[in-house]
Coordinates of N, CA and C and ligand atoms in Angstrom, one line a residue:
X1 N -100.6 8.0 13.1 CA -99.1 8.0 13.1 C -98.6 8.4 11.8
X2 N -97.3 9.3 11.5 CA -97.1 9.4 10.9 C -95.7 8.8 10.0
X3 N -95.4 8.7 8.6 CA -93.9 8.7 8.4 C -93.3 9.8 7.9
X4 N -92.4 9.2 8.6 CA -90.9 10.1 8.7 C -89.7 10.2 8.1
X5 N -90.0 11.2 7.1 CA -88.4 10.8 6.0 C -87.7 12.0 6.3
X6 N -86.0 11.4 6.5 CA -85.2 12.1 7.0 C -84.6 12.5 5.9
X7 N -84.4 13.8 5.4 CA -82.7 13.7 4.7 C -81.6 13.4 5.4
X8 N -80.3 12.9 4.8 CA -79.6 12.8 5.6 C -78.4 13.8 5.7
X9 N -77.7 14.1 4.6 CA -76.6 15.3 4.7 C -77.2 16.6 5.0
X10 N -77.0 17.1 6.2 CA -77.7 18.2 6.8 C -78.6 18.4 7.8
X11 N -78.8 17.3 7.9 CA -80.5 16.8 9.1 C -79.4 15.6 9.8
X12 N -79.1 14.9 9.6 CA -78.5 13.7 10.8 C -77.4 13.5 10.9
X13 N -76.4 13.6 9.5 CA -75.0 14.2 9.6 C -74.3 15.2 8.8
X14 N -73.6 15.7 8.9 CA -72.6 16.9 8.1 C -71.7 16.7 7.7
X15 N -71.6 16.3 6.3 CA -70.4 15.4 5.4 C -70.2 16.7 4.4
X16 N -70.7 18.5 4.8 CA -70.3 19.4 4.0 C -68.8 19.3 3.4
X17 N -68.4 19.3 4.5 CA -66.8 19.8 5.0 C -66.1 18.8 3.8
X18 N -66.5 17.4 4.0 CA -65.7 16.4 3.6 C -66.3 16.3 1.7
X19 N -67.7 16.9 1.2 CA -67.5 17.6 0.0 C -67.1 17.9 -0.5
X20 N -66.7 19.2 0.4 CA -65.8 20.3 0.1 C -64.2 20.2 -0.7
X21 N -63.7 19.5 0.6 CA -62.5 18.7 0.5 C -62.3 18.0 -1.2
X22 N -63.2 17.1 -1.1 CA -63.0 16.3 -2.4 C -63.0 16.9 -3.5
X23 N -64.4 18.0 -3.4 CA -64.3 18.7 -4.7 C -63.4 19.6 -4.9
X24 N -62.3 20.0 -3.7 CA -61.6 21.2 -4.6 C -60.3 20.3 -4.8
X25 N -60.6 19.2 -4.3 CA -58.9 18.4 -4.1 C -59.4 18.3 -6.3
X26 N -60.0 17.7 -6.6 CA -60.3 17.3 -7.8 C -60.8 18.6 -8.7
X27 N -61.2 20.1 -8.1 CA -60.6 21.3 -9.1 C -59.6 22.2 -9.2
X28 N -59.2 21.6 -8.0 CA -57.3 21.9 -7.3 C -56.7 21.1 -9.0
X29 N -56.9 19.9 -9.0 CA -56.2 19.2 -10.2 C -56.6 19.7 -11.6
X30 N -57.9 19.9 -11.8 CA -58.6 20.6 -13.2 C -58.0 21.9 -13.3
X31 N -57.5 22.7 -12.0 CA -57.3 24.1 -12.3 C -58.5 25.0 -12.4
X32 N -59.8 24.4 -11.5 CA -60.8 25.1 -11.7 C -61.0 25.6 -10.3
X33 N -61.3 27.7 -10.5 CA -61.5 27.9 -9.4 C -62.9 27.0 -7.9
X34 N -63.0 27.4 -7.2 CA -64.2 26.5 -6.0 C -63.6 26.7 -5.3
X35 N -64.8 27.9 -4.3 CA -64.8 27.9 -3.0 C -66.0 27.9 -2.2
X36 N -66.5 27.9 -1.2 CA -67.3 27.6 0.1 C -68.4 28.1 -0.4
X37 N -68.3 29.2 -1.1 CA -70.0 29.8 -1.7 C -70.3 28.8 -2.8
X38 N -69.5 28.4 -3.6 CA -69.8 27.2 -4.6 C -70.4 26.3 -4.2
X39 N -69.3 25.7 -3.2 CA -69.9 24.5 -2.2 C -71.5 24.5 -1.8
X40 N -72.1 25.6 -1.1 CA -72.7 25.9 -0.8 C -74.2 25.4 -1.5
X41 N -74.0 25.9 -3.1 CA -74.6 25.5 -4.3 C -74.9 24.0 -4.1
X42 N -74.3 23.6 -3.6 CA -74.3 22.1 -3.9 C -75.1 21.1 -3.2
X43 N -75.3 21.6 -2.1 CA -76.7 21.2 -1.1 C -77.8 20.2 -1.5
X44 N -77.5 18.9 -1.2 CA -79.1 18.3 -2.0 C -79.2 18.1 -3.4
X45 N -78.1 18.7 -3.9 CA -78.1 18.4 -5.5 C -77.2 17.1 -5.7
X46 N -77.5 16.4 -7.0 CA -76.8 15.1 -6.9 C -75.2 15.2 -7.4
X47 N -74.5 14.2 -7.5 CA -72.9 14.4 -7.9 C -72.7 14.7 -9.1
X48 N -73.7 14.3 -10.1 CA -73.7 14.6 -11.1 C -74.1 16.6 -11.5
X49 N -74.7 16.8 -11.2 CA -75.5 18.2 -10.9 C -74.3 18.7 -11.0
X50 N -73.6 18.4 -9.0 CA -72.7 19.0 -8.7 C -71.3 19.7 -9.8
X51 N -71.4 18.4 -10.4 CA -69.8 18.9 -11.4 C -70.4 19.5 -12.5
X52 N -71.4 19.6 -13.0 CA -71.6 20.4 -13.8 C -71.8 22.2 -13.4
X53 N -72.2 22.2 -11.8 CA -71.8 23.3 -11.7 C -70.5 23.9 -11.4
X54 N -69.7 23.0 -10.8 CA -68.2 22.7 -10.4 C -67.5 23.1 -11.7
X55 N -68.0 22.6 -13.3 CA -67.2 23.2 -14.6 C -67.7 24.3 -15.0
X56 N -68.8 25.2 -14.5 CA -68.9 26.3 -15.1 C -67.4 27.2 -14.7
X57 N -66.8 27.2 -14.1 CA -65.5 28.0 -13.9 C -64.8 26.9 -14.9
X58 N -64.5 26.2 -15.5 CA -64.1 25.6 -16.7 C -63.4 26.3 -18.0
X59 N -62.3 26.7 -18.2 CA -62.1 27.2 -19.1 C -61.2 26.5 -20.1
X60 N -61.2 25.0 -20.1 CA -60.0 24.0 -21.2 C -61.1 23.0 -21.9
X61 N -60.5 22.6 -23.0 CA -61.2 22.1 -24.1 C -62.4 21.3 -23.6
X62 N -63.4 21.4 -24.1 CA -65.0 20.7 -23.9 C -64.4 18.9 -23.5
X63 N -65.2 18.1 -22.2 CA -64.5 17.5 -21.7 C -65.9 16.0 -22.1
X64 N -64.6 15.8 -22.6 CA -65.8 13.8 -22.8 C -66.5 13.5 -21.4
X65 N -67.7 12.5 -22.0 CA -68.5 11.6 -20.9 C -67.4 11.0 -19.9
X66 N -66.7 10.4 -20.6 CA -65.7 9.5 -19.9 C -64.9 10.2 -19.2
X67 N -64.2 11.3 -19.5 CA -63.5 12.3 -18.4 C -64.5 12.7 -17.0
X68 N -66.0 13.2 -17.5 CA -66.4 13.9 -16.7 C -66.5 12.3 -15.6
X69 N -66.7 11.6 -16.2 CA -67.3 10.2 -15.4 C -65.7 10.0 -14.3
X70 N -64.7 10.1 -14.8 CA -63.2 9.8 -14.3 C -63.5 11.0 -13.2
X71 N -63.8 12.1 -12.7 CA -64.0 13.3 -12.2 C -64.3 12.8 -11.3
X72 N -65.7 12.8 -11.3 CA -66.7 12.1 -10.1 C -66.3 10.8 -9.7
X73 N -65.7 10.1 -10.2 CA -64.8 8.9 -9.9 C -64.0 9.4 -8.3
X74 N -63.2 9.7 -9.3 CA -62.0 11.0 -8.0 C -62.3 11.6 -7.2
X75 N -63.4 12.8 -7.3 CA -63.9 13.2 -6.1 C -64.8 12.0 -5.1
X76 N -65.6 11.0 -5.4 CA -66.1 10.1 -4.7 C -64.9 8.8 -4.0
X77 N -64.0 8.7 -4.3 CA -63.1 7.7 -3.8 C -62.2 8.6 -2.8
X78 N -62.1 10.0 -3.0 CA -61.7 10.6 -1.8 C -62.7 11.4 -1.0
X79 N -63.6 11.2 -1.1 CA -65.0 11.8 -0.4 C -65.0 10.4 0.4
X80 N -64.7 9.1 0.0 CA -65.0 8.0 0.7 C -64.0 7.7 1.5
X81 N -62.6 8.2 1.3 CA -61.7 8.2 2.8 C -61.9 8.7 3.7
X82 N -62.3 10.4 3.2 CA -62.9 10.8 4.2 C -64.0 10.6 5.2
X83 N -65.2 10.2 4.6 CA -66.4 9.4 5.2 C -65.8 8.0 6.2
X84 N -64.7 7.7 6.1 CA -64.3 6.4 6.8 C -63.9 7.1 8.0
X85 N -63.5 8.7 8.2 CA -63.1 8.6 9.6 C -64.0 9.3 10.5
X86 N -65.3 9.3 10.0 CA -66.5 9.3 10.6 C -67.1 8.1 11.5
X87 N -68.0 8.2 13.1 CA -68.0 7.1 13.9 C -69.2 7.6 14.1
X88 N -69.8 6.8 15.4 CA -71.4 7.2 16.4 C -71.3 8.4 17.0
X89 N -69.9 8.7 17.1 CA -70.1 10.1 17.7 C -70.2 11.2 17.2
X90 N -70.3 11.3 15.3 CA -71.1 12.1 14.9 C -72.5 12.0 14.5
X91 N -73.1 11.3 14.6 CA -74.8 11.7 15.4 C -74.8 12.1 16.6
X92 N -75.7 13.1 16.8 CA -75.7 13.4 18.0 C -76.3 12.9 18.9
X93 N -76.2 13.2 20.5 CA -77.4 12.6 21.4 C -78.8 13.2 21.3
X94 N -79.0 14.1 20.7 CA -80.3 14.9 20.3 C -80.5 14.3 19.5
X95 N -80.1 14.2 18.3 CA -80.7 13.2 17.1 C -81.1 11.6 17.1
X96 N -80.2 10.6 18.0 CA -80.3 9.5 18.3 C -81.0 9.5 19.5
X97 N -81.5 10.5 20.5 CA -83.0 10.3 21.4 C -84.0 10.6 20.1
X98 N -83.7 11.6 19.5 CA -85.2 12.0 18.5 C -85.6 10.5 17.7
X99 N -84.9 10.2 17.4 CA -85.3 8.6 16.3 C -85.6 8.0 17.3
X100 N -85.1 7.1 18.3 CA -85.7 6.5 19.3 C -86.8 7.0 19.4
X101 N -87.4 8.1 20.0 CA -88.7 8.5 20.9 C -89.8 8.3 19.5
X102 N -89.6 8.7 18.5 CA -90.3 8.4 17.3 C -90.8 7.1 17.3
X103 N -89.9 6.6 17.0 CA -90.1 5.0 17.0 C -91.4 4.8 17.7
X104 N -90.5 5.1 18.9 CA -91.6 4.2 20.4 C -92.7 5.0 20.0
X105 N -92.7 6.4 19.7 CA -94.1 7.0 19.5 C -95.1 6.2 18.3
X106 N -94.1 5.5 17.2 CA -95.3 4.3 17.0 C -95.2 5.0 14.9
X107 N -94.1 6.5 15.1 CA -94.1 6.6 13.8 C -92.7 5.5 12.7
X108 N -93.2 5.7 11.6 CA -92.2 4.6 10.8 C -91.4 5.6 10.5
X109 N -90.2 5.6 9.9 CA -89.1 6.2 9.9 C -88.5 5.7 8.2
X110 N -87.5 6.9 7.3 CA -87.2 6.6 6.5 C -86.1 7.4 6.3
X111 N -85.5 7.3 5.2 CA -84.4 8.4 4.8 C -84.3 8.1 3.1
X112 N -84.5 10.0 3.0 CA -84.9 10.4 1.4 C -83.4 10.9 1.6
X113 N -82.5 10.7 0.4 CA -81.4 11.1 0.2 C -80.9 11.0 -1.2
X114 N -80.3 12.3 -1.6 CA -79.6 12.1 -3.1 C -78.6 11.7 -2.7
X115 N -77.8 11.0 -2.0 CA -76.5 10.8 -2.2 C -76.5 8.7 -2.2
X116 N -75.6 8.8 -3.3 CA -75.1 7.6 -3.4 C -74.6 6.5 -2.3
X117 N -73.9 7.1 -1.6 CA -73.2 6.7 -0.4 C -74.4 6.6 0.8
X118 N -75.5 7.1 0.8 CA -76.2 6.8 2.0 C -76.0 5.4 3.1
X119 N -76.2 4.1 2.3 CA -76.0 3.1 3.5 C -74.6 3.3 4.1
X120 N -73.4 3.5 3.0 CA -71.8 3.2 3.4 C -72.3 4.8 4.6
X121 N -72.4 5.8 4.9 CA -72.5 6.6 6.1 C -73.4 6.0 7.2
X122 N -74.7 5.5 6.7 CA -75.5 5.3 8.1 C -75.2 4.5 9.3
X123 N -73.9 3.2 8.1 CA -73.3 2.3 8.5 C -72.2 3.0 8.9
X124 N -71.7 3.6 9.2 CA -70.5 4.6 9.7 C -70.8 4.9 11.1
X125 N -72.1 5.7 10.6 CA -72.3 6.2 12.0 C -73.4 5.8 13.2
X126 N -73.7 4.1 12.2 CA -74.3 3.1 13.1 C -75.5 3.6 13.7
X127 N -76.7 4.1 12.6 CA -78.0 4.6 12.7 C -78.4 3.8 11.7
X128 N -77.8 2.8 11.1 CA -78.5 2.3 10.3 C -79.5 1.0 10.6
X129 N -79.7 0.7 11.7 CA -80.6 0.0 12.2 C -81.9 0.7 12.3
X130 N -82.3 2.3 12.5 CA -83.3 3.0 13.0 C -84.1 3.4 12.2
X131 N -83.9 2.6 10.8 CA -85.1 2.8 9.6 C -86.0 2.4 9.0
X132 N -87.2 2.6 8.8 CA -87.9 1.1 7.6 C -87.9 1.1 6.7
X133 N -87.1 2.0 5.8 CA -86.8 1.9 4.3 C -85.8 3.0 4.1
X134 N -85.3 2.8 3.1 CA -84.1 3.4 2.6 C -84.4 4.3 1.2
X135 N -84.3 5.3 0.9 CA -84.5 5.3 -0.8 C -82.8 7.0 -1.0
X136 N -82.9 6.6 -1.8 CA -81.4 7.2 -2.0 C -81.0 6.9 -3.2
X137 N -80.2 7.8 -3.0 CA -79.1 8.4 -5.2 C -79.3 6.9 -5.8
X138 N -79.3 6.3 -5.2 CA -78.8 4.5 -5.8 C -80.7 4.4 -6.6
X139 N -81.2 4.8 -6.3 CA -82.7 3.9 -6.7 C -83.9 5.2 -7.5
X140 N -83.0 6.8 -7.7 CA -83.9 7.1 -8.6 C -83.2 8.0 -9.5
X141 N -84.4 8.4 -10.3 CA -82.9 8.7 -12.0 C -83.2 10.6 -11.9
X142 N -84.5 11.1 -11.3 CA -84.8 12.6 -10.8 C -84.5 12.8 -9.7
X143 N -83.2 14.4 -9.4 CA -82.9 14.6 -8.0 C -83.6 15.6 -7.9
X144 N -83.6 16.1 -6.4 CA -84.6 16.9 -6.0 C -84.2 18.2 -6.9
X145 N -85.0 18.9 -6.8 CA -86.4 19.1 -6.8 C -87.3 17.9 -7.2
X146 N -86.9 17.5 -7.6 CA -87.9 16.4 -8.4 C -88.8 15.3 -7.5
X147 N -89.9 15.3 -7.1 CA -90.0 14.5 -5.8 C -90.2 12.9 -5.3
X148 N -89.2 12.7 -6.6 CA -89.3 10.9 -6.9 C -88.3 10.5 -5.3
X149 N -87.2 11.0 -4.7 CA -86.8 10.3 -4.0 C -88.1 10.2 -2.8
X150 N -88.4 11.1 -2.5 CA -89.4 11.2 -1.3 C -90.4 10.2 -1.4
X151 N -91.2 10.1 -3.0 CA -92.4 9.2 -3.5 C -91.8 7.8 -2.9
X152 N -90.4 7.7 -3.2 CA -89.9 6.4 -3.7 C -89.9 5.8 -1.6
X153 N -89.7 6.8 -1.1 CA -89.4 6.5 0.3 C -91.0 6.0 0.6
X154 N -92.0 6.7 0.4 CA -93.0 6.7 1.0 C -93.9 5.2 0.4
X155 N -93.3 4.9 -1.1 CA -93.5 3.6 -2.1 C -92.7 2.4 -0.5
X156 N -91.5 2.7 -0.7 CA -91.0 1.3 0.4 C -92.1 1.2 1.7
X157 N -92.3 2.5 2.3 CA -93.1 2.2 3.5 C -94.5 1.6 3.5
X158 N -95.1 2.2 2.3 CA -96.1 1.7 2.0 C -97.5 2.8 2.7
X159 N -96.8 3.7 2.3 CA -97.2 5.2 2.7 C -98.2 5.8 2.0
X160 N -99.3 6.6 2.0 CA -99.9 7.6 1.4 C -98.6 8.5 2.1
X161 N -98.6 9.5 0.4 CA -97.9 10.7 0.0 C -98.3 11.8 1.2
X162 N -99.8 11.8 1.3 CA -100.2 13.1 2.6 C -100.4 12.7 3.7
X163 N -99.8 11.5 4.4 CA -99.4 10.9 5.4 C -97.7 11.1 5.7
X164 N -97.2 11.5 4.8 CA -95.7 12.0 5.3 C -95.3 13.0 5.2
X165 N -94.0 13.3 6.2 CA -93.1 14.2 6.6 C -92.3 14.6 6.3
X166 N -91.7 15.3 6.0 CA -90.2 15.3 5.1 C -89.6 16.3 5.9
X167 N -88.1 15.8 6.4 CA -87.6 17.1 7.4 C -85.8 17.0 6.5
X168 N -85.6 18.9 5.9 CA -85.0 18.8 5.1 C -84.1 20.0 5.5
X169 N -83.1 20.1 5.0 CA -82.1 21.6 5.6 C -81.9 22.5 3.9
X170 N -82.0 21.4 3.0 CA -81.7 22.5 1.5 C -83.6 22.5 1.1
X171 N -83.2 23.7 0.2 CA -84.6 24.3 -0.2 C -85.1 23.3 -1.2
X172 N -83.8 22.8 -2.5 CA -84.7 22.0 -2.5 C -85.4 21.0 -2.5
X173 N -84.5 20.5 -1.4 CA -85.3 19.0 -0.9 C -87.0 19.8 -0.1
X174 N -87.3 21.2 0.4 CA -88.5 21.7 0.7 C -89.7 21.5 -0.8
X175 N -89.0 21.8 -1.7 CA -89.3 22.3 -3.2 C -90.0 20.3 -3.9
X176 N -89.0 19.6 -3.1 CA -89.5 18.6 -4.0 C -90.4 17.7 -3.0
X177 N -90.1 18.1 -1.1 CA -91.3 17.7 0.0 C -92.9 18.0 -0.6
X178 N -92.7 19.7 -0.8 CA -94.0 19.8 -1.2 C -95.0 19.4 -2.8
X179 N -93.8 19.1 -3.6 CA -94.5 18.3 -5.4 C -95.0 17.3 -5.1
X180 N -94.1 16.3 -3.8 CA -94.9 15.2 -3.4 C -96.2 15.2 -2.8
X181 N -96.7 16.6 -1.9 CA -97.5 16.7 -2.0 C -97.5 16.4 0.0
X182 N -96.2 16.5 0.6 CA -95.9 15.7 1.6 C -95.7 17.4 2.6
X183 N -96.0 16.7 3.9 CA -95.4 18.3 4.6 C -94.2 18.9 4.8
X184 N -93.3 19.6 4.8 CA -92.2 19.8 4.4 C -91.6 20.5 6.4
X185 N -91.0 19.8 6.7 CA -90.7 20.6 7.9 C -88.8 20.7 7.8
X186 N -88.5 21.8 7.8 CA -87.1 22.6 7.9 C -86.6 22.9 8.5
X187 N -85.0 22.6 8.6 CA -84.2 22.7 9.9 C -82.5 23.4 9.2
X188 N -81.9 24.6 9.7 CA -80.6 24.6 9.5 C -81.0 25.4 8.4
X189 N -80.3 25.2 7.1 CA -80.4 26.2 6.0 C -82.1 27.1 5.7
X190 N -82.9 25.5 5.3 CA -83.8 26.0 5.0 C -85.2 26.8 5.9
X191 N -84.7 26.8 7.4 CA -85.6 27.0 8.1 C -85.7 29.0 7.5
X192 N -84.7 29.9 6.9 CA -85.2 30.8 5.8 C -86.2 30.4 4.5
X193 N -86.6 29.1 4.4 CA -87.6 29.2 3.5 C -88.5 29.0 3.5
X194 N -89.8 30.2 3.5 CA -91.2 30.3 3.5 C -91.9 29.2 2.8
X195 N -91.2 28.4 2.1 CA -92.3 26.8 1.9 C -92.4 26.2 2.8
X196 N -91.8 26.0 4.0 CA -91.3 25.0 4.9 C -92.9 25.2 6.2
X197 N -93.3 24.2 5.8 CA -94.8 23.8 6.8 C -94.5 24.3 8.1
X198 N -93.3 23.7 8.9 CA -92.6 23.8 10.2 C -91.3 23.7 9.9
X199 N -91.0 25.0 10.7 CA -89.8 24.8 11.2 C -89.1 25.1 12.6
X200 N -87.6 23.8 12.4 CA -87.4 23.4 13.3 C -85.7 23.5 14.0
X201 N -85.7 23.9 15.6 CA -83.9 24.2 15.5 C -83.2 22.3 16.0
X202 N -84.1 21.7 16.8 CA -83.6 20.6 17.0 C -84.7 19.4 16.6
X203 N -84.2 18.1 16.4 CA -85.1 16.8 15.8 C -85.8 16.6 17.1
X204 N -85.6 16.9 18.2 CA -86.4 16.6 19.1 C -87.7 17.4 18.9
X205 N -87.7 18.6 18.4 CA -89.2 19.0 18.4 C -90.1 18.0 17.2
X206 N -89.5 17.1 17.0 CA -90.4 16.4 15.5 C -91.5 15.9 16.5
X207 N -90.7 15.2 17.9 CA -91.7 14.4 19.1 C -92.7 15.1 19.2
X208 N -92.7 16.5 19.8 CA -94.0 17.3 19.8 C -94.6 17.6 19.0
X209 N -94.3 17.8 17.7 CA -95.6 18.1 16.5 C -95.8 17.6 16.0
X210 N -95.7 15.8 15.7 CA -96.2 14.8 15.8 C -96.4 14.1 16.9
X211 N -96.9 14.4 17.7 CA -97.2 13.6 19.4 C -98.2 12.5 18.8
Ligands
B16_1 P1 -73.1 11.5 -3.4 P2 -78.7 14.8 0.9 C1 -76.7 15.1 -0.9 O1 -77.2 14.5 0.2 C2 -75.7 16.2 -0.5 O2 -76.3 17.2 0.2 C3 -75.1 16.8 -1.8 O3 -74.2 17.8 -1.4 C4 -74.5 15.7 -2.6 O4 -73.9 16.2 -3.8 C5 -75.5 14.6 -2.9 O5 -76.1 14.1 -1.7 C6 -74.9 13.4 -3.7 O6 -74.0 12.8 -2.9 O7 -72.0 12.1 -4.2 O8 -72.6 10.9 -2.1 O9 -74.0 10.6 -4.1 O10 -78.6 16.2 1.5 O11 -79.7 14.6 -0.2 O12 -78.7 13.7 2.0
MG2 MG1 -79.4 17.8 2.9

């Protein structure tokens, strides 16, 4: 049997949109250009990352810790209204039979995520019951590429590293699947990237190629 670490923004829900939103409402305010191809950039990278690529269009005086920290403040407290009018009906029925059948098929289940907010969404969208460990933005200090969140998931399960799965949509959550040393299977963005062990168009194929 194997475990199963899910990313979550991109693989179980799509909180792009409501990213998006936050971060231009907050370089709407800075006067810094950001659009969709920006956004884009931002995939899997952490909040911190993010504004640093968010200030390269930056053109006003060099900005303190404490501002930048006030920033990410702002974009996260209206990233979090938005996340509130999220329910069960965004997981899908394809995604919520795929965790089910897993299960019963006897594999453990996990979710590798850089984002902070992981439990406040899973709890949103009431999949937070379908996991045996958690590891996310809250519990490591390297984001992906780096492949401490994944280690750290496979650490809670109590996993060998070449005993798990990692099923990811940015490249590089692929990039930091395979440092771990873990199989990397790709869905949505990154199923264009030639690292990706398997790739996949729905979570229901996970049943068949782990049967
Ligand atoms: P937060 P994932 C990532 O989640 C998102 O893809 C990325 O866009 C975001 O910046 C990052 O989480 C941090 O999120 O601000 O909520 O801590 O794809 O790793 O599940
Ligand atoms: Mg993702």
């Amino acid at each position: 049997m194997k475990a199963i670490i899910f990313d979550l923004d991109g693989v179980l829900v799509f909180t792009d949109k409501f990213h998006y939103q936050a971060w231009k409402k907050m370089a709407d305010k800075m006067g810094i250009y950001f659009d969709e191809v920006i956004n884009n950039r931002l995939r899997g990278v952490s909040r911190r990352e993010s504004l640093e690529i968010i200030l390269e269009r930056y053109e006003g005086a060099p900005l303190s810790e404490k501002e930048k920290e006030d920033l990410m403040e702002y974009k996260n407290d209206y990233y979090k209204e938005l996340l509130k009018t999220m329910g069960p009906d965004d997981v899908t029925e394809d995604t919520r039979n795929a965790l089910k059948l897993l299960r019963e098929q006897g594999h453990k289940l996990a979710i590798g995520s850089s984002s902070k907010n992981t439990k406040f969404i899973l709890k949103q969208v009431a999949i937070d019951d379908m996991f045996d460990a958690v590891s996310d933005g809250t519990n490591i200090t390297h984001s992906k590429p780096d492949p401490e969140v994944f280690e750290k998931a496979a650490q809670f399960l109590g996993e060998s590293y070449d005993n798990c799965v990692v099923v990811e949509d940015a490249y590089a959550g692929i990039d930091a699947a395979k440092a771990a040393g873990m199989t990397a299977v790709g869905i949505g963005d990154a199923t264009s990237y030639d690292k990706c062990d398997y790739k996949i168009k729905s979570l229901m194929e996970l049943t068949e190629l782990f049967k």
